[in-house]
Tab-separated table of C-alpha atoms in Angstrom:
chain	number	residue	atom	x	y	z
A	1	MET	CA	-12.640	-4.626	-20.692
A	2	ARG	CA	-10.426	-7.618	-19.844
A	3	VAL	CA	-9.151	-6.216	-16.577
A	4	ALA	CA	-8.208	-9.547	-15.019
A	5	GLU	CA	-6.029	-10.427	-18.004
A	6	GLU	CA	-4.344	-7.036	-17.944
A	7	TRP	CA	-3.732	-7.222	-14.203
A	8	GLY	CA	-2.571	-10.799	-14.443
A	9	ALA	CA	-0.058	-10.234	-17.231
A	10	CYS	CA	2.795	-10.643	-14.752
A	11	PRO	CA	3.525	-14.316	-13.924
A	12	GLN	CA	3.430	-13.491	-10.204
A	13	HIS	CA	-0.236	-12.521	-10.650
A	14	PHE	CA	-1.503	-15.733	-12.283
A	15	TRP	CA	-3.930	-16.117	-9.380
A	16	LEU	CA	-5.758	-12.999	-10.606
A	17	ARG	CA	-6.861	-15.074	-13.603
A	18	GLY	CA	-8.442	-17.653	-11.310
A	19	ARG	CA	-5.563	-20.138	-11.537
A	20	ARG	CA	-4.550	-22.029	-8.410
A	21	PRO	CA	-0.807	-22.179	-7.726
A	22	GLU	CA	0.777	-25.540	-8.495
A	23	ARG	CA	2.744	-25.340	-5.249
A	24	LEU	CA	1.904	-23.284	-2.176
A	25	VAL	CA	5.599	-22.662	-1.519
A	26	GLU	CA	8.194	-22.654	-4.275
A	27	PHE	CA	11.721	-21.465	-4.936
A	28	ASP	CA	12.578	-19.349	-7.983
A	29	GLU	CA	16.215	-20.039	-8.830
A	30	LYS	CA	16.392	-17.179	-11.337
A	31	ILE	CA	15.414	-14.561	-8.773
A	32	GLY	CA	16.843	-16.426	-5.774
A	33	MET	CA	13.640	-16.053	-3.775
A	34	TRP	CA	10.916	-18.180	-2.221
A	35	SER	CA	7.272	-17.447	-3.037
A	36	VAL	CA	4.501	-18.299	-0.588
A	37	PHE	CA	0.923	-18.393	-1.931
A	38	GLY	CA	-1.192	-20.172	0.707
A	39	TYR	CA	-3.304	-18.478	3.375
A	40	PRO	CA	-2.290	-20.469	6.490
A	41	GLU	CA	1.337	-20.392	5.376
A	42	ALA	CA	1.195	-16.608	4.909
A	43	LEU	CA	-0.548	-16.162	8.261
A	44	THR	CA	2.135	-18.183	10.030
A	45	ILE	CA	4.897	-16.059	8.505
A	46	LEU	CA	3.258	-12.707	9.269
A	47	ASN	CA	2.589	-13.727	12.870
A	48	ASP	CA	6.156	-14.915	13.575
A	49	PRO	CA	8.618	-12.014	13.223
A	50	ARG	CA	11.336	-13.900	15.108
A	51	THR	CA	11.569	-16.585	12.446
A	52	PHE	CA	10.561	-14.369	9.519
A	53	SER	CA	12.248	-11.009	9.851
A	54	SER	CA	11.213	-7.769	8.151
A	55	ASP	CA	14.846	-6.657	8.005
A	56	LEU	CA	15.922	-7.554	4.479
A	57	THR	CA	19.169	-5.598	4.654
A	58	ARG	CA	20.667	-8.472	6.616
A	59	LEU	CA	20.665	-10.506	3.393
A	60	PHE	CA	22.892	-8.095	1.490
A	61	ALA	CA	26.511	-7.105	1.837
A	62	ALA	CA	27.011	-3.732	3.495
A	63	ASP	CA	27.664	-0.907	1.054
A	64	ASP	CA	30.893	1.012	1.427
A	65	ASP	CA	29.376	4.415	2.171
A	66	GLY	CA	26.506	3.213	4.393
A	67	THR	CA	23.798	4.573	2.092
A	68	VAL	CA	21.482	1.577	2.500
A	69	ALA	CA	21.732	1.688	6.285
A	70	ARG	CA	21.047	5.432	6.273
A	71	LEU	CA	17.986	5.058	4.062
A	72	ASN	CA	16.537	2.299	6.251
A	73	ASP	CA	17.219	3.940	9.617
A	74	GLY	CA	13.777	4.705	11.047
A	75	ASN	CA	11.941	2.682	8.379
A	76	LEU	CA	9.206	0.760	10.212
A	77	LEU	CA	8.833	-1.702	7.350
A	78	GLN	CA	12.436	-2.882	7.796
A	79	MET	CA	12.421	-3.132	11.595
A	80	ASP	CA	11.712	-5.814	14.162
A	81	GLY	CA	11.547	-6.143	17.927
A	82	GLN	CA	11.715	-3.324	20.430
A	83	ASP	CA	12.982	-0.746	17.934
A	84	HIS	CA	9.903	-1.344	15.803
A	85	ARG	CA	7.567	-1.157	18.801
A	86	ASN	CA	9.118	2.096	20.012
A	87	LEU	CA	8.805	3.894	16.685
A	88	ARG	CA	5.330	2.572	15.966
A	89	ARG	CA	4.157	3.775	19.377
A	90	LEU	CA	5.176	7.336	18.473
A	91	VAL	CA	2.474	7.684	15.837
A	92	SER	CA	-0.051	5.015	16.811
A	93	HIS	CA	-2.163	7.640	18.597
A	94	VAL	CA	-2.639	9.480	15.288
A	95	PHE	CA	-4.261	6.444	13.645
A	96	THR	CA	-6.588	5.201	16.381
A	97	PRO	CA	-10.197	4.554	15.280
A	98	LYS	CA	-11.439	7.557	17.313
A	99	VAL	CA	-8.893	10.017	15.900
A	100	VAL	CA	-9.419	8.727	12.370
A	101	ALA	CA	-13.213	8.889	12.691
A	102	ASP	CA	-12.932	12.572	13.580
A	103	LEU	CA	-11.317	13.149	10.178
A	104	GLU	CA	-14.459	12.105	8.298
A	105	PRO	CA	-15.869	15.645	7.799
A	106	ARG	CA	-12.530	16.843	6.449
A	107	ILE	CA	-12.219	13.853	4.126
A	108	ALA	CA	-15.742	14.453	2.810
A	109	LYS	CA	-15.024	18.159	2.283
A	110	ILE	CA	-11.839	17.454	0.328
A	111	THR	CA	-13.630	14.830	-1.765
A	112	HIS	CA	-16.406	17.246	-2.691
A	113	GLU	CA	-13.918	20.003	-3.530
A	114	LEU	CA	-11.946	17.690	-5.821
A	115	LEU	CA	-15.094	16.440	-7.537
A	116	ASP	CA	-16.466	19.984	-7.912
A	117	ALA	CA	-13.542	20.602	-10.261
A	118	VAL	CA	-14.708	17.826	-12.621
A	119	ALA	CA	-18.467	17.977	-12.062
A	120	ASP	CA	-19.201	19.517	-15.472
A	121	ARG	CA	-17.185	16.988	-17.443
A	122	ASP	CA	-18.541	13.932	-19.204
A	123	GLU	CA	-15.278	12.156	-18.391
A	124	PHE	CA	-12.446	12.587	-15.897
A	125	GLU	CA	-9.378	10.693	-14.743
A	126	LEU	CA	-10.194	9.152	-11.372
A	127	VAL	CA	-6.654	8.673	-10.069
A	128	GLY	CA	-5.257	12.105	-10.909
A	129	ASP	CA	-8.432	13.985	-10.042
A	130	LEU	CA	-9.461	12.180	-6.835
A	131	ALA	CA	-7.850	8.889	-5.769
A	132	TYR	CA	-4.334	10.356	-5.585
A	133	PRO	CA	-4.849	13.908	-4.272
A	134	LEU	CA	-7.401	12.971	-1.581
A	135	PRO	CA	-5.152	10.796	0.634
A	136	VAL	CA	-2.095	12.937	-0.109
A	137	ILE	CA	-3.885	16.061	1.133
A	138	VAL	CA	-5.032	14.234	4.271
A	139	ILE	CA	-1.629	12.798	5.215
A	140	ALA	CA	0.184	16.015	4.256
A	141	GLU	CA	-2.090	17.985	6.570
A	142	LEU	CA	-1.447	15.498	9.382
A	143	LEU	CA	2.303	15.765	8.867
A	144	GLY	CA	2.166	19.521	8.449
A	145	VAL	CA	3.711	19.814	4.981
A	146	PRO	CA	2.065	21.740	2.111
A	147	ALA	CA	-0.515	19.615	0.298
A	148	SER	CA	0.096	21.890	-2.687
A	149	ASP	CA	3.410	20.054	-3.167
A	150	ARG	CA	1.557	16.856	-4.127
A	151	ASP	CA	2.759	16.951	-7.744
A	152	LEU	CA	6.318	16.744	-6.426
A	153	PHE	CA	5.379	13.841	-4.157
A	154	ARG	CA	3.902	11.912	-7.067
A	155	GLN	CA	6.944	12.527	-9.235
A	156	TRP	CA	9.268	11.200	-6.524
A	157	VAL	CA	7.127	8.162	-5.734
A	158	ASP	CA	6.702	7.242	-9.401
A	159	GLN	CA	10.469	7.353	-9.770
A	160	LEU	CA	10.926	5.032	-6.805
A	161	PHE	CA	8.539	2.363	-8.076
A	162	ALA	CA	9.794	2.597	-11.634
A	163	SER	CA	13.231	1.617	-10.337
A	164	LYS	CA	11.783	-1.197	-8.201
A	165	ALA	CA	10.120	-2.636	-11.298
A	166	ARG	CA	13.569	-3.389	-12.754
A	167	PHE	CA	13.928	-6.322	-10.381
A	168	TRP	CA	10.771	-7.953	-11.766
A	169	GLU	CA	11.917	-7.313	-15.328
A	170	GLY	CA	14.954	-9.512	-14.829
A	171	ASP	CA	17.460	-7.325	-12.963
A	172	THR	CA	18.219	-9.917	-10.303
A	173	ASP	CA	21.562	-8.586	-9.055
A	174	LEU	CA	20.583	-8.137	-5.416
A	175	ASP	CA	23.814	-6.614	-4.162
A	176	ALA	CA	23.986	-3.441	-2.087
A	177	THR	CA	24.704	-1.283	-5.135
A	178	THR	CA	21.449	-2.323	-6.761
A	179	GLU	CA	19.496	-1.596	-3.592
A	180	THR	CA	21.220	1.777	-3.243
A	181	ASP	CA	20.329	2.642	-6.851
A	182	SER	CA	16.702	1.637	-6.295
A	183	PHE	CA	16.410	4.186	-3.471
A	184	SER	CA	18.368	6.991	-5.109
A	185	GLY	CA	15.183	8.567	-6.457
A	186	LEU	CA	14.090	9.247	-2.886
A	187	GLN	CA	16.858	11.702	-2.160
A	188	ALA	CA	14.861	14.756	-3.232
A	189	MET	CA	12.002	13.753	-0.945
A	190	LEU	CA	14.395	13.069	1.928
A	191	ASP	CA	15.972	16.494	1.468
A	192	TYR	CA	12.472	17.997	1.411
A	193	PHE	CA	11.549	16.444	4.746
A	194	GLY	CA	14.961	17.318	6.143
A	195	GLU	CA	14.276	20.997	5.546
A	196	HIS	CA	10.835	20.789	7.166
A	197	ALA	CA	12.191	18.823	10.137
A	198	ALA	CA	14.927	21.391	10.718
A	199	GLU	CA	12.322	24.155	10.692
A	200	ARG	CA	10.207	22.237	13.258
A	201	ARG	CA	13.180	21.948	15.595
A	202	ARG	CA	13.390	25.734	15.574
A	203	GLN	CA	9.647	26.422	15.607
A	204	PRO	CA	7.408	23.482	16.597
A	205	ARG	CA	3.814	23.399	15.397
A	206	GLU	CA	0.750	21.310	16.170
A	207	ASP	CA	1.485	18.652	13.564
A	208	LEU	CA	2.828	15.136	13.365
A	209	LEU	CA	6.225	16.168	12.030
A	210	SER	CA	6.796	18.385	15.076
A	211	LYS	CA	5.827	15.490	17.340
A	212	LEU	CA	8.364	13.246	15.609
A	213	VAL	CA	11.119	15.855	15.860
A	214	HIS	CA	10.588	16.371	19.596
A	215	ALA	CA	9.577	12.835	20.605
A	216	GLU	CA	11.786	10.774	22.888
A	217	VAL	CA	12.357	7.017	22.764
A	218	ASP	CA	13.976	5.567	25.883
A	219	GLY	CA	15.093	9.047	26.854
A	220	GLU	CA	16.632	9.848	23.475
A	221	ARG	CA	15.215	11.889	20.627
A	222	LEU	CA	15.044	10.545	17.114
A	223	THR	CA	17.948	11.513	14.905
A	224	ASP	CA	17.335	13.808	11.939
A	225	ASN	CA	17.799	10.803	9.661
A	226	GLN	CA	15.205	8.737	11.532
A	227	VAL	CA	12.676	11.574	11.472
A	228	VAL	CA	13.127	12.109	7.741
A	229	ASN	CA	12.836	8.410	6.872
A	230	PHE	CA	9.848	7.955	9.168
A	231	ALA	CA	8.022	10.971	7.756
A	232	ASN	CA	8.788	9.846	4.220
A	233	LEU	CA	7.350	6.399	4.929
A	234	LEU	CA	4.186	7.892	6.419
A	235	LEU	CA	3.628	10.072	3.360
A	236	VAL	CA	4.293	7.312	0.828
A	237	ALA	CA	2.421	4.520	2.621
A	238	GLY	CA	-0.221	6.981	3.814
A	239	HIS	CA	-1.479	7.683	0.326
A	240	ILE	CA	-0.639	4.792	-2.005
A	241	THR	CA	-2.914	2.276	-0.268
A	242	THR	CA	-5.968	4.541	-0.536
A	243	THR	CA	-5.101	5.634	-4.078
A	244	LEU	CA	-5.003	2.045	-5.296
A	245	LEU	CA	-7.918	0.910	-3.120
A	246	LEU	CA	-10.317	3.572	-4.366
A	247	GLY	CA	-9.477	2.944	-8.014
A	248	ASN	CA	-9.791	-0.812	-7.501
A	249	ALA	CA	-13.196	-0.413	-5.837
A	250	VAL	CA	-14.497	1.571	-8.812
A	251	LEU	CA	-13.113	-1.047	-11.200
A	252	ALA	CA	-14.593	-3.895	-9.149
A	253	LEU	CA	-18.069	-2.364	-9.262
A	254	ASP	CA	-17.637	-1.643	-12.969
A	255	LEU	CA	-16.858	-5.324	-13.538
A	256	HIS	CA	-19.815	-6.458	-11.395
A	257	PRO	CA	-22.843	-4.344	-12.392
A	258	ASP	CA	-25.265	-6.396	-10.286
A	259	GLN	CA	-23.188	-5.673	-7.193
A	260	ALA	CA	-22.901	-2.020	-8.196
A	261	LYS	CA	-26.691	-1.778	-8.465
A	262	ALA	CA	-27.135	-3.379	-5.038
A	263	VAL	CA	-24.616	-1.015	-3.428
A	264	ARG	CA	-26.218	2.049	-4.977
A	265	ALA	CA	-29.550	0.941	-3.530
A	266	ASP	CA	-28.142	0.138	-0.093
A	267	ARG	CA	-25.152	2.210	0.996
A	268	SER	CA	-24.650	0.092	4.114
A	269	LYS	CA	-22.905	-2.291	1.697
A	270	VAL	CA	-20.104	0.201	0.946
A	271	PRO	CA	-17.805	-0.984	3.792
A	272	GLY	CA	-18.221	-4.527	2.476
A	273	VAL	CA	-17.193	-3.324	-0.983
A	274	ILE	CA	-14.035	-1.830	0.514
A	275	GLU	CA	-13.127	-5.046	2.364
A	276	GLU	CA	-13.865	-7.308	-0.603
A	277	THR	CA	-11.858	-5.013	-2.873
A	278	VAL	CA	-8.877	-5.278	-0.527
A	279	ARG	CA	-9.262	-9.074	-0.542
A	280	THR	CA	-9.654	-9.651	-4.277
A	281	LEU	CA	-7.484	-6.761	-5.528
A	282	SER	CA	-5.038	-6.223	-2.689
A	283	PRO	CA	-3.221	-2.918	-3.347
A	284	PHE	CA	-0.005	-4.381	-1.949
A	285	PRO	CA	-0.307	-8.074	-2.872
A	286	ALA	CA	3.105	-9.103	-1.565
A	287	VAL	CA	5.274	-8.532	1.487
A	288	ALA	CA	8.890	-9.577	1.848
A	289	ARG	CA	10.466	-11.392	4.774
A	290	SER	CA	13.778	-13.114	5.485
A	291	THR	CA	14.299	-16.321	7.430
A	292	THR	CA	16.431	-16.078	10.560
A	293	VAL	CA	16.711	-19.862	11.107
A	294	ASP	CA	16.168	-23.047	9.161
A	295	THR	CA	12.425	-23.648	9.085
A	296	GLU	CA	9.591	-25.434	7.304
A	297	ILE	CA	6.836	-23.719	5.344
A	298	GLY	CA	4.059	-25.637	3.622
A	299	GLY	CA	6.051	-28.852	3.766
A	300	GLN	CA	9.163	-27.236	2.260
A	301	ARG	CA	12.432	-26.924	4.143
A	302	VAL	CA	13.657	-23.334	3.875
A	303	PRO	CA	17.186	-22.514	5.098
A	304	ALA	CA	18.105	-19.499	7.204
A	305	ASP	CA	18.930	-16.211	5.483
A	306	GLN	CA	16.533	-16.730	2.593
A	307	MET	CA	14.298	-14.075	1.073
A	308	LEU	CA	10.566	-14.826	1.020
A	309	MET	CA	7.873	-13.068	-0.969
A	310	VAL	CA	4.567	-13.669	0.772
A	311	TRP	CA	1.829	-13.219	-1.843
A	312	VAL	CA	-1.029	-12.111	0.392
A	313	GLY	CA	-3.073	-11.344	-2.723
A	314	ALA	CA	-2.924	-15.041	-3.642
A	315	ALA	CA	-3.509	-16.085	-0.029
A	316	ASN	CA	-6.659	-13.960	-0.071
A	317	ARG	CA	-7.964	-16.287	-2.806
A	318	ASP	CA	-7.072	-19.523	-1.029
A	319	GLU	CA	-10.118	-21.799	-1.239
A	320	ARG	CA	-9.083	-23.421	2.044
A	321	GLN	CA	-9.995	-20.118	3.747
A	322	PHE	CA	-12.528	-18.436	1.440
A	323	ALA	CA	-15.543	-20.070	-0.176
A	324	ASP	CA	-15.789	-19.199	-3.889
A	325	PRO	CA	-12.581	-17.170	-3.563
A	326	ASP	CA	-12.697	-15.660	-7.063
A	327	VAL	CA	-16.231	-14.315	-6.595
A	328	PHE	CA	-16.486	-10.629	-5.662
A	329	ASP	CA	-18.956	-10.692	-2.771
A	330	PRO	CA	-19.313	-7.507	-0.672
A	331	THR	CA	-21.556	-9.418	1.767
A	332	ARG	CA	-18.770	-11.898	2.618
A	333	ASP	CA	-18.721	-12.327	6.405
A	334	PRO	CA	-16.346	-13.016	7.965
A	335	ASN	CA	-13.707	-11.667	5.610
A	336	PRO	CA	-10.330	-12.258	7.321
A	337	HIS	CA	-8.253	-11.075	4.359
A	338	LEU	CA	-4.569	-10.263	4.705
A	339	GLY	CA	-4.673	-7.162	2.516
A	340	PHE	CA	-3.576	-4.931	5.392
A	341	GLY	CA	-1.144	-7.506	6.739
A	342	ARG	CA	-1.315	-9.219	10.095
A	343	GLY	CA	0.663	-9.316	13.313
A	344	VAL	CA	2.994	-6.598	14.578
A	345	HIS	CA	3.300	-5.089	11.100
A	346	PHE	CA	-0.448	-4.781	10.527
A	347	CYS	CA	-0.943	-1.627	8.471
A	348	LEU	CA	-0.862	1.346	10.830
A	349	GLY	CA	-2.976	3.396	8.438
A	350	ALA	CA	-5.649	0.754	7.778
A	351	PRO	CA	-8.391	2.655	9.670
A	352	LEU	CA	-7.603	5.794	7.671
A	353	ALA	CA	-7.492	3.955	4.323
A	354	ARG	CA	-10.815	2.282	5.071
A	355	LEU	CA	-12.415	5.589	6.020
A	356	GLU	CA	-11.080	7.459	2.998
A	357	GLY	CA	-12.189	4.663	0.688
A	358	ARG	CA	-15.669	4.455	2.212
A	359	VAL	CA	-16.306	8.207	2.249
A	360	ALA	CA	-14.971	8.820	-1.254
A	361	LEU	CA	-16.785	5.868	-2.805
A	362	ASP	CA	-20.075	6.867	-1.151
A	363	ILE	CA	-19.756	10.424	-2.484
A	364	LEU	CA	-18.831	9.168	-5.968
A	365	LEU	CA	-21.964	7.021	-6.038
A	366	ASP	CA	-24.040	10.005	-4.902
A	367	ARG	CA	-22.692	12.472	-7.406
A	368	PHE	CA	-22.271	10.205	-10.426
A	369	PRO	CA	-25.062	7.593	-10.602
A	370	SER	CA	-23.809	6.440	-14.020
A	371	LEU	CA	-20.078	6.301	-13.222
A	372	ARG	CA	-18.283	3.682	-15.318
A	373	THR	CA	-15.060	3.057	-17.201
A	374	VAL	CA	-14.604	4.450	-20.707
A	375	PRO	CA	-14.840	1.963	-23.602
A	376	GLY	CA	-11.779	2.201	-25.777
A	377	ASN	CA	-9.789	4.068	-23.140
A	378	PRO	CA	-8.681	1.394	-20.651
A	379	PRO	CA	-6.832	1.914	-17.368
A	380	VAL	CA	-3.049	1.999	-17.205
A	381	PHE	CA	-1.869	-0.227	-14.377
A	382	MET	CA	1.054	0.050	-11.981
A	383	PRO	CA	4.328	-1.211	-13.500
A	384	THR	CA	5.418	-3.553	-10.685
A	385	PRO	CA	3.741	-6.733	-9.386
A	386	GLU	CA	4.275	-5.421	-5.861
A	387	MET	CA	1.243	-3.168	-6.396
A	388	ILE	CA	-2.166	-3.822	-7.926
A	389	GLY	CA	-4.123	-0.865	-9.182
A	390	ALA	CA	-4.439	1.810	-11.816
A	391	ARG	CA	-2.026	4.677	-12.397
A	392	ILE	CA	-4.511	6.168	-14.835
A	393	LEU	CA	-8.244	5.395	-14.724
A	394	PRO	CA	-10.517	7.278	-17.150
A	395	VAL	CA	-14.191	7.214	-16.101
A	396	ARG	CA	-17.402	8.441	-17.713
A	397	THR	CA	-19.974	10.263	-15.614
A	398	ARG	CA	-22.978	10.345	-17.943
A	399	ASP	CA	-24.815	7.890	-20.186
């Protein structure tokens, strides 16, 4: 199975095929965007939010009806400064290592229940049967919304990323209308959370959504719009990373049978598999920033108010930082990859994603000693270069 070629079909993913970028920083006139591929350059950008802002809306003209502003109100990924710190603080206690570690028995139980449903099959579809429902159930239970609605969640999220893929297919009109259209598929999910948030205002529960509804920031409660957008972000980001990570880990071991054999014999290597998977097959291989002032990156002068795409997936293969960067090595130590970001926007759910990936992979190895991909039935990968991983991953459980 030529996975690297399939993954690397998009020009932005040439580094997946082991090719070094010709330039560490380059400007794409067609898209109107700078790409950054080097590790130290990426690290500098992620650690300097004053120069490299996460607020991309500042680059686009305001839409007439305020839709874009409404959809980004309360979105941590589009915020900087004190507003970002205040909102992040509201949920940081839910994702501390101690709180996350206490979820391990529940994660293991869910994993076993999902795998019980496919235990008698010679083949099953890893994403639909495990890698997607597992993190969705966990984050839905934390938020306090029905995990049984996960088919709706997947439908809404697929619609969102299908629209985002248009940009990479040549739709480079980056005006406010385009951005509004790209988020229109979220409206059903926003309405869904709006109904649940309204119910929590009337009858609070012991869940994260209730805490958001009744939390105060500088003496003021979050608006309904902020609660809905924040909850939506937690659900989307809270499952996609683990979904892609788990599928990528299975594919990585499938592509490296010697490593798979070593991990099966010594399960203490599983955390290393997770970290090396995030480095070599970063689920979110790119993050966007905008320059607030004229600056220099990798020897290139970049003006203010420019959009940057920081390819952390390429930076994670920078030979200046990683020896033998294209080699999948679960024993790599240290492994300072940027797959979960860095700086103030370091992935809030990284401890949870790591735990879910470790527990699920360990159980998969226990229950299916011969787990492998299915010859003649290859994975179907995500449609946008902003994500690396399988949407559909058939696996065989028996020789």
